[in-house]
mmCIF file with all atom_site columns, C-alpha atoms in Angstrom:
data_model
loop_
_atom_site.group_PDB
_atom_site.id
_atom_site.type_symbol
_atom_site.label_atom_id
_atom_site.label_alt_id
_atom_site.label_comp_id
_atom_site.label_asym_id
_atom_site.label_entity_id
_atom_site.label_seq_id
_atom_site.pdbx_PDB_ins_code
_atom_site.Cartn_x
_atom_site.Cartn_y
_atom_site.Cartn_z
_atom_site.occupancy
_atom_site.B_iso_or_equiv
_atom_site.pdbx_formal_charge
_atom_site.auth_seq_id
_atom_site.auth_comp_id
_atom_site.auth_asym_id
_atom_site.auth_atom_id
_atom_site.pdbx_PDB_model_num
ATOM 1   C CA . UNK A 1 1   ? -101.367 -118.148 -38.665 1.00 0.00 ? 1   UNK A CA 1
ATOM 2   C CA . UNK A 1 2   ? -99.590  -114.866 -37.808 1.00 0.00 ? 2   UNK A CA 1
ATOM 3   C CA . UNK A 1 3   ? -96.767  -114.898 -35.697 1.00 0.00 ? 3   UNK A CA 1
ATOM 4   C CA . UNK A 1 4   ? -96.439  -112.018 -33.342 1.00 0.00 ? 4   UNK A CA 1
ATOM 5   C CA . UNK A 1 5   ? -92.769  -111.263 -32.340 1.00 0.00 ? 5   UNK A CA 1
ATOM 6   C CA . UNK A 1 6   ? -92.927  -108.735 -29.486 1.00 0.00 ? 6   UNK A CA 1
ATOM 7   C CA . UNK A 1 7   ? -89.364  -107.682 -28.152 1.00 0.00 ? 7   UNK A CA 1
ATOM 8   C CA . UNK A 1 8   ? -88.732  -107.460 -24.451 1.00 0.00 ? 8   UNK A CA 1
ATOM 9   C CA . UNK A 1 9   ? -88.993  -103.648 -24.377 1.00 0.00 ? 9   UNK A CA 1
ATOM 10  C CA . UNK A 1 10  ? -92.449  -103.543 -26.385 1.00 0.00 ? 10  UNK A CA 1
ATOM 11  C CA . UNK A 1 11  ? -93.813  -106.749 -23.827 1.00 0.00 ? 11  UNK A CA 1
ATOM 12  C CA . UNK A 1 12  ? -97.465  -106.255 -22.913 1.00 0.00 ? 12  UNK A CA 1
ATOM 13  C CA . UNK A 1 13  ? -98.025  -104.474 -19.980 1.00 0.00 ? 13  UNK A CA 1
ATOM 14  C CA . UNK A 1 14  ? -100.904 -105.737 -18.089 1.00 0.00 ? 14  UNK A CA 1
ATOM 15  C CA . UNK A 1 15  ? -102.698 -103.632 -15.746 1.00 0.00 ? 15  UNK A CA 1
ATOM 16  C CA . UNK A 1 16  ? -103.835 -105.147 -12.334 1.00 0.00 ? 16  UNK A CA 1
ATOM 17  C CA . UNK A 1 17  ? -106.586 -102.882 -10.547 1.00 0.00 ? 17  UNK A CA 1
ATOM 18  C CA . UNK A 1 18  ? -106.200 -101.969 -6.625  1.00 0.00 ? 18  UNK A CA 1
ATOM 19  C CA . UNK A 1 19  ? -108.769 -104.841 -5.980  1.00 0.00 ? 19  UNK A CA 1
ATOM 20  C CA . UNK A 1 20  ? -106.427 -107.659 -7.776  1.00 0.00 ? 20  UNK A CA 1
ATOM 21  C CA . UNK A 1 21  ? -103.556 -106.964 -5.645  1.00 0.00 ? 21  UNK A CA 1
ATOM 22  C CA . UNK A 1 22  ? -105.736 -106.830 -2.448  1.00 0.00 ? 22  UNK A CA 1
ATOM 23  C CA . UNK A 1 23  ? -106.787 -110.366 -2.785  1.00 0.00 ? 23  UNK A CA 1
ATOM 24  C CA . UNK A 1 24  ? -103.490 -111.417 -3.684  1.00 0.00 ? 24  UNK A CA 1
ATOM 25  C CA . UNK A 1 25  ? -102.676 -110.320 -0.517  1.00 0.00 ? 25  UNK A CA 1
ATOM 26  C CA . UNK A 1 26  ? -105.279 -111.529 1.059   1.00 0.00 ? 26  UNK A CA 1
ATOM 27  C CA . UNK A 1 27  ? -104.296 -114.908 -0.222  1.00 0.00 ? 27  UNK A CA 1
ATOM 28  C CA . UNK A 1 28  ? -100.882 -114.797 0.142   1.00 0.00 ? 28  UNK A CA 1
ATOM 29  C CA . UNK A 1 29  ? -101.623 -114.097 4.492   1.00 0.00 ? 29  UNK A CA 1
ATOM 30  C CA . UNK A 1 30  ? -104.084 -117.447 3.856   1.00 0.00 ? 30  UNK A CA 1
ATOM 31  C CA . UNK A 1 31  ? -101.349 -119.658 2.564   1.00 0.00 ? 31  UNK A CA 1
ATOM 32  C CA . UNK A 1 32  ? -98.986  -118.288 5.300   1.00 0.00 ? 32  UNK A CA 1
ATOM 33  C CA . UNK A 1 33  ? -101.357 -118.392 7.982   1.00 0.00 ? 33  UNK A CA 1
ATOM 34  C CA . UNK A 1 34  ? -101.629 -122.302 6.576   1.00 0.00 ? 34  UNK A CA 1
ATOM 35  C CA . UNK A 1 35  ? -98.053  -122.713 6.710   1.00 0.00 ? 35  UNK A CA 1
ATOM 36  C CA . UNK A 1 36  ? -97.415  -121.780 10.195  1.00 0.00 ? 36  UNK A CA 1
ATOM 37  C CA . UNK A 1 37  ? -100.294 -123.710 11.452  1.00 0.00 ? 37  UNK A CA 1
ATOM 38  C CA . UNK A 1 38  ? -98.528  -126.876 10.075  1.00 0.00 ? 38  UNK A CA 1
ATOM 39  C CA . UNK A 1 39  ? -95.305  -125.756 11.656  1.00 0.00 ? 39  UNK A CA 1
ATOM 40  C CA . UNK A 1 40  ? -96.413  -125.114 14.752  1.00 0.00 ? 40  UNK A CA 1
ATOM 41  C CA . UNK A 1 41  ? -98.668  -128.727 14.658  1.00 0.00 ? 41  UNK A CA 1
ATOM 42  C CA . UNK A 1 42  ? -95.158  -130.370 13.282  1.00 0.00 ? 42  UNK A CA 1
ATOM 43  C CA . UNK A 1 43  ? -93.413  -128.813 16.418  1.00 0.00 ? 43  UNK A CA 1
ATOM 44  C CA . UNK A 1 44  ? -96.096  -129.670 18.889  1.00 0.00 ? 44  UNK A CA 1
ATOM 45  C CA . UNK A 1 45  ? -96.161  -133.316 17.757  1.00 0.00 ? 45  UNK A CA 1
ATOM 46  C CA . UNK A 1 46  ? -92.415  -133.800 17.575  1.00 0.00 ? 46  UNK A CA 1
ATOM 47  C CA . UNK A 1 47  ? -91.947  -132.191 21.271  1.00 0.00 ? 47  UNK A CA 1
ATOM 48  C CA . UNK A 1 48  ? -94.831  -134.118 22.903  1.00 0.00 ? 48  UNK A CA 1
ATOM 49  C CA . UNK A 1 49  ? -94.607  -136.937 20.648  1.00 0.00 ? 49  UNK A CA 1
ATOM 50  C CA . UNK A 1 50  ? -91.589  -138.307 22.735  1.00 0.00 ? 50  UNK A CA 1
ATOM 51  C CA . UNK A 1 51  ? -92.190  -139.651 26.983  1.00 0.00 ? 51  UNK A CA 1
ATOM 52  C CA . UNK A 1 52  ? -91.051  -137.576 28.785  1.00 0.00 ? 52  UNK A CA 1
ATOM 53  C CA . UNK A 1 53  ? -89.352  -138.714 31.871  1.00 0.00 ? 53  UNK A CA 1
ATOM 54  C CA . UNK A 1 54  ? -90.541  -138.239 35.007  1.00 0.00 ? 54  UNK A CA 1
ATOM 55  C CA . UNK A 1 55  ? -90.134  -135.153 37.145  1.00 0.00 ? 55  UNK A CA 1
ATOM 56  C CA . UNK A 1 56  ? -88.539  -136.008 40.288  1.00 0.00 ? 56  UNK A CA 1
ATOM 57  C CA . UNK A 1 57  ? -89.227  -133.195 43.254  1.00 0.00 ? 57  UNK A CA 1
ATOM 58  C CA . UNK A 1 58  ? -86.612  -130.925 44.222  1.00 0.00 ? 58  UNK A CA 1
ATOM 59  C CA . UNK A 1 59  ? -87.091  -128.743 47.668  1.00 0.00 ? 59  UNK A CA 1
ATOM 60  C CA . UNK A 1 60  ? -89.517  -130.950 49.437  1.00 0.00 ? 60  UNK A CA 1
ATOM 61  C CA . UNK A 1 61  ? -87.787  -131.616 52.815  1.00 0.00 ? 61  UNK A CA 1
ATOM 62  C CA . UNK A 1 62  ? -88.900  -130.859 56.135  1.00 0.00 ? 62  UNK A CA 1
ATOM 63  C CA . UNK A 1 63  ? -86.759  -133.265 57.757  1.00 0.00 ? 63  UNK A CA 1
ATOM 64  C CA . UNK A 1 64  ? -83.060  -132.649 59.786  1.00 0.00 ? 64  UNK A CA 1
ATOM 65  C CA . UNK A 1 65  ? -80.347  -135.069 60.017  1.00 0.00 ? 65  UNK A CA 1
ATOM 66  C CA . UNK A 1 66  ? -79.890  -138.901 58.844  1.00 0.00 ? 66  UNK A CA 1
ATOM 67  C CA . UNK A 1 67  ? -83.719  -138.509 57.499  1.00 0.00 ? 67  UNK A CA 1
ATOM 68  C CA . UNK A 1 68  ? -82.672  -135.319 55.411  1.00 0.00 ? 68  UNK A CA 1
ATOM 69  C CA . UNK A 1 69  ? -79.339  -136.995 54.262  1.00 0.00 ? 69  UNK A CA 1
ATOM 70  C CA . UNK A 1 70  ? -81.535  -139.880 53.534  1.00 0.00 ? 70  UNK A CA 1
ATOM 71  C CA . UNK A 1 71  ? -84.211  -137.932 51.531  1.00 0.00 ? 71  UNK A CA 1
ATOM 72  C CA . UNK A 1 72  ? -81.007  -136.008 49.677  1.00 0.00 ? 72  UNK A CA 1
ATOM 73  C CA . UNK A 1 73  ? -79.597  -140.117 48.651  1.00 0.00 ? 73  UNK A CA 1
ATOM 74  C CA . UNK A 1 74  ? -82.916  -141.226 47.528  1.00 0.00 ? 74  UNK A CA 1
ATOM 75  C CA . UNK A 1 75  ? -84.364  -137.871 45.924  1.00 0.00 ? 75  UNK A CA 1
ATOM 76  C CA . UNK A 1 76  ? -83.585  -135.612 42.965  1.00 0.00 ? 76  UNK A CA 1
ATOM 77  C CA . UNK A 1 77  ? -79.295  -135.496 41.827  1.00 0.00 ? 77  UNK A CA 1
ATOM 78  C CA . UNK A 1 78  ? -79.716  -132.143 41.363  1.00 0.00 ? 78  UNK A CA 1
ATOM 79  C CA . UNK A 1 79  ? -80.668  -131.086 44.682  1.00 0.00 ? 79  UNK A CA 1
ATOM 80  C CA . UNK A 1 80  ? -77.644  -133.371 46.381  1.00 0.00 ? 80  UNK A CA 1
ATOM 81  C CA . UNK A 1 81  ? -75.447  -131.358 44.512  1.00 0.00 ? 81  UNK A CA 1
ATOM 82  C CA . UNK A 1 82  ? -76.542  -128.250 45.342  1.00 0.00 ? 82  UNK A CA 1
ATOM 83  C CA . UNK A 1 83  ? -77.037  -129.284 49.332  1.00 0.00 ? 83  UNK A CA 1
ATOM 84  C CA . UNK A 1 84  ? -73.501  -130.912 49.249  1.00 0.00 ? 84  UNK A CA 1
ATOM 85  C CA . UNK A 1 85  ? -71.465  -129.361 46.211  1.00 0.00 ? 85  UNK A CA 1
ATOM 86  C CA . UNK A 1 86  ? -70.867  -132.896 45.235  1.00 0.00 ? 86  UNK A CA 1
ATOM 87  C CA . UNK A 1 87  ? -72.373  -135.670 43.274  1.00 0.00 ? 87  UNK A CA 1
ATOM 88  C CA . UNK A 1 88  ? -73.767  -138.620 45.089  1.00 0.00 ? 88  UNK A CA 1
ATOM 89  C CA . UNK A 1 89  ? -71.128  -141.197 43.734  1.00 0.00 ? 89  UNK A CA 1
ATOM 90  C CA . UNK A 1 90  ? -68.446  -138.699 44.613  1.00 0.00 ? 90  UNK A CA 1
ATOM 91  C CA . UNK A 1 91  ? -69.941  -138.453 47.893  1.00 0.00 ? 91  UNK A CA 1
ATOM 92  C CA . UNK A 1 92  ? -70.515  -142.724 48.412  1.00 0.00 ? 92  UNK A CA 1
ATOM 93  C CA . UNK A 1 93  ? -67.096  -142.649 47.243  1.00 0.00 ? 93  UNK A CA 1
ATOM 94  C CA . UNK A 1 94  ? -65.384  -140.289 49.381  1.00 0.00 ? 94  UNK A CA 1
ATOM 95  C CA . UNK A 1 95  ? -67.531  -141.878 52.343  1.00 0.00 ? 95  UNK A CA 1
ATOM 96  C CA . UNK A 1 96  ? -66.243  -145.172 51.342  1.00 0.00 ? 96  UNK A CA 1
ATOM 97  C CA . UNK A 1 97  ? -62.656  -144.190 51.416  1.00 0.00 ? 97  UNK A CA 1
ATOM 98  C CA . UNK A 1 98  ? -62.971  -142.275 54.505  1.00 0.00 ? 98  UNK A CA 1
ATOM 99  C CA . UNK A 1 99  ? -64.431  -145.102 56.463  1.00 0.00 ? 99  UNK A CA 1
ATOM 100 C CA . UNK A 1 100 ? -61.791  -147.350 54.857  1.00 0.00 ? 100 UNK A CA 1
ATOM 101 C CA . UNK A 1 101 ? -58.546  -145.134 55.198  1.00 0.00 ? 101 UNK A CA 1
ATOM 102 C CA . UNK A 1 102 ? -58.944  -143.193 57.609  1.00 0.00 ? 102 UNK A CA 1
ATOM 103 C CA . UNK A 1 103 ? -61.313  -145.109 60.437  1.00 0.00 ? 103 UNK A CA 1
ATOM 104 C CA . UNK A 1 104 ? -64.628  -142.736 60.181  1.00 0.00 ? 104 UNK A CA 1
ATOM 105 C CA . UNK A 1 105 ? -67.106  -144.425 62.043  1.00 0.00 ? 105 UNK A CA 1
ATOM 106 C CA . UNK A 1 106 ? -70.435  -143.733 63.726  1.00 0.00 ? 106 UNK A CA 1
ATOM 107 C CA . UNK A 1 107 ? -70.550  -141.990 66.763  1.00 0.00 ? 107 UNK A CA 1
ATOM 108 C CA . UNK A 1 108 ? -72.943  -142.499 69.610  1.00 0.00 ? 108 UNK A CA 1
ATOM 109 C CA . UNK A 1 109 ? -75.388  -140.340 67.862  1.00 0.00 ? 109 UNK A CA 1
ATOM 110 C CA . UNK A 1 110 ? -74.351  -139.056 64.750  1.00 0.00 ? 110 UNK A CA 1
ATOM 111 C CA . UNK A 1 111 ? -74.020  -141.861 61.637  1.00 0.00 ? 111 UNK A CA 1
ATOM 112 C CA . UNK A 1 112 ? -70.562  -141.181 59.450  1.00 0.00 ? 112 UNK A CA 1
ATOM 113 C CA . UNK A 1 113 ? -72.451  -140.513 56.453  1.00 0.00 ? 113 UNK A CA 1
ATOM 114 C CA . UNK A 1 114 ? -74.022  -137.486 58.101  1.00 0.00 ? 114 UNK A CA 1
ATOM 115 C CA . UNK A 1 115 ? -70.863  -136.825 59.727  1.00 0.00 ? 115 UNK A CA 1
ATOM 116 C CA . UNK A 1 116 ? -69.669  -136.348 56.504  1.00 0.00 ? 116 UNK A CA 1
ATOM 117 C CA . UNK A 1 117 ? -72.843  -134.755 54.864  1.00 0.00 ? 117 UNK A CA 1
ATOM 118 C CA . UNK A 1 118 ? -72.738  -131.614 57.618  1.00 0.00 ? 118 UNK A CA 1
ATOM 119 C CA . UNK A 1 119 ? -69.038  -131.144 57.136  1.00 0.00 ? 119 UNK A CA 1
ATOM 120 C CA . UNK A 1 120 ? -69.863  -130.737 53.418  1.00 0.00 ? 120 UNK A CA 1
ATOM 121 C CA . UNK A 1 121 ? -72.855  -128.470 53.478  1.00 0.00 ? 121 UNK A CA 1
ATOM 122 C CA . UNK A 1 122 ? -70.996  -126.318 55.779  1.00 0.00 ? 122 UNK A CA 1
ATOM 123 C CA . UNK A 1 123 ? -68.066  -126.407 53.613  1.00 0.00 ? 123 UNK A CA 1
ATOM 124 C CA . UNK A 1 124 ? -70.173  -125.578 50.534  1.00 0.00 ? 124 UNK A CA 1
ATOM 125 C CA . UNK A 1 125 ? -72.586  -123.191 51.726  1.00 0.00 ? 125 UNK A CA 1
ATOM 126 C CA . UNK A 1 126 ? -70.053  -121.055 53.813  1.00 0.00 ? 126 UNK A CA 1
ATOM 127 C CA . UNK A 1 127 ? -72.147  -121.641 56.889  1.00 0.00 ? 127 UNK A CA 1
ATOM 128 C CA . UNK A 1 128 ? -71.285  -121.504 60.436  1.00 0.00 ? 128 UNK A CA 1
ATOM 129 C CA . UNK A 1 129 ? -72.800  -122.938 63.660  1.00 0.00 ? 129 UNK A CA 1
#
């Protein structure tokens, strides 16, 4: 058998016609189109794959005074904060320490911890009477 020694400048050339490359192309969109469908299924299954925790209501209230502050304890963090500019521990705690150092009490009708809750939401908010 013959050897054939081609140099790299003398290599072949190999002529693809119009209709090759179009399928290649064609092809080549297949395999991606492929691709991101498996992405997109990888992403969907990782981000629903996982509980999510439950979405607690924020904005819900139609009630006014120890039943509001009551809602604001028991409901979403979030929404304290923003009603109060405070957490709820920092508020329990302040509460606590007001009650304890400096004799807060309930009045006839008014509770402390609303006392409290109405001087901070006018404090935060900027509102007046």
């Amino acid at each position: 058998m013959a050897r054939l020694r081609l140099q790299p400048c003398h290599a072949p050339r190999v002529m693809v016609s119009w209709e090759q490359m179009q399928q290649d192309k064609k092809q080549k969109r297949k395999k991606l189109g492929a691709l991101a469908l498996i992405c997109a299924s990888a992403a969907y299954v990782a981000i629903t794959g996982h509980p999510a925790k439950e979405p607690v209501p924020m904005y819900t209230s139609i009630l006014t005074g120890q039943c509001w502050l009551d809602e604001l304890l028991k409901g979403h963090p979030l929404r304290f904060q923003q009603q109060l500019g405070v957490t709820k521990e920092v508020f329990c705690q302040l509460l606590l320490e007001l009650q304890l150092f400096y004799s807060l009490t309930d009045s006839k009708y008014v509770t402390a911890d609303e006392q409290l809750a109405m001087f901070l939401y006018f404090a935060s908010t900027g509102s007046t009477f």
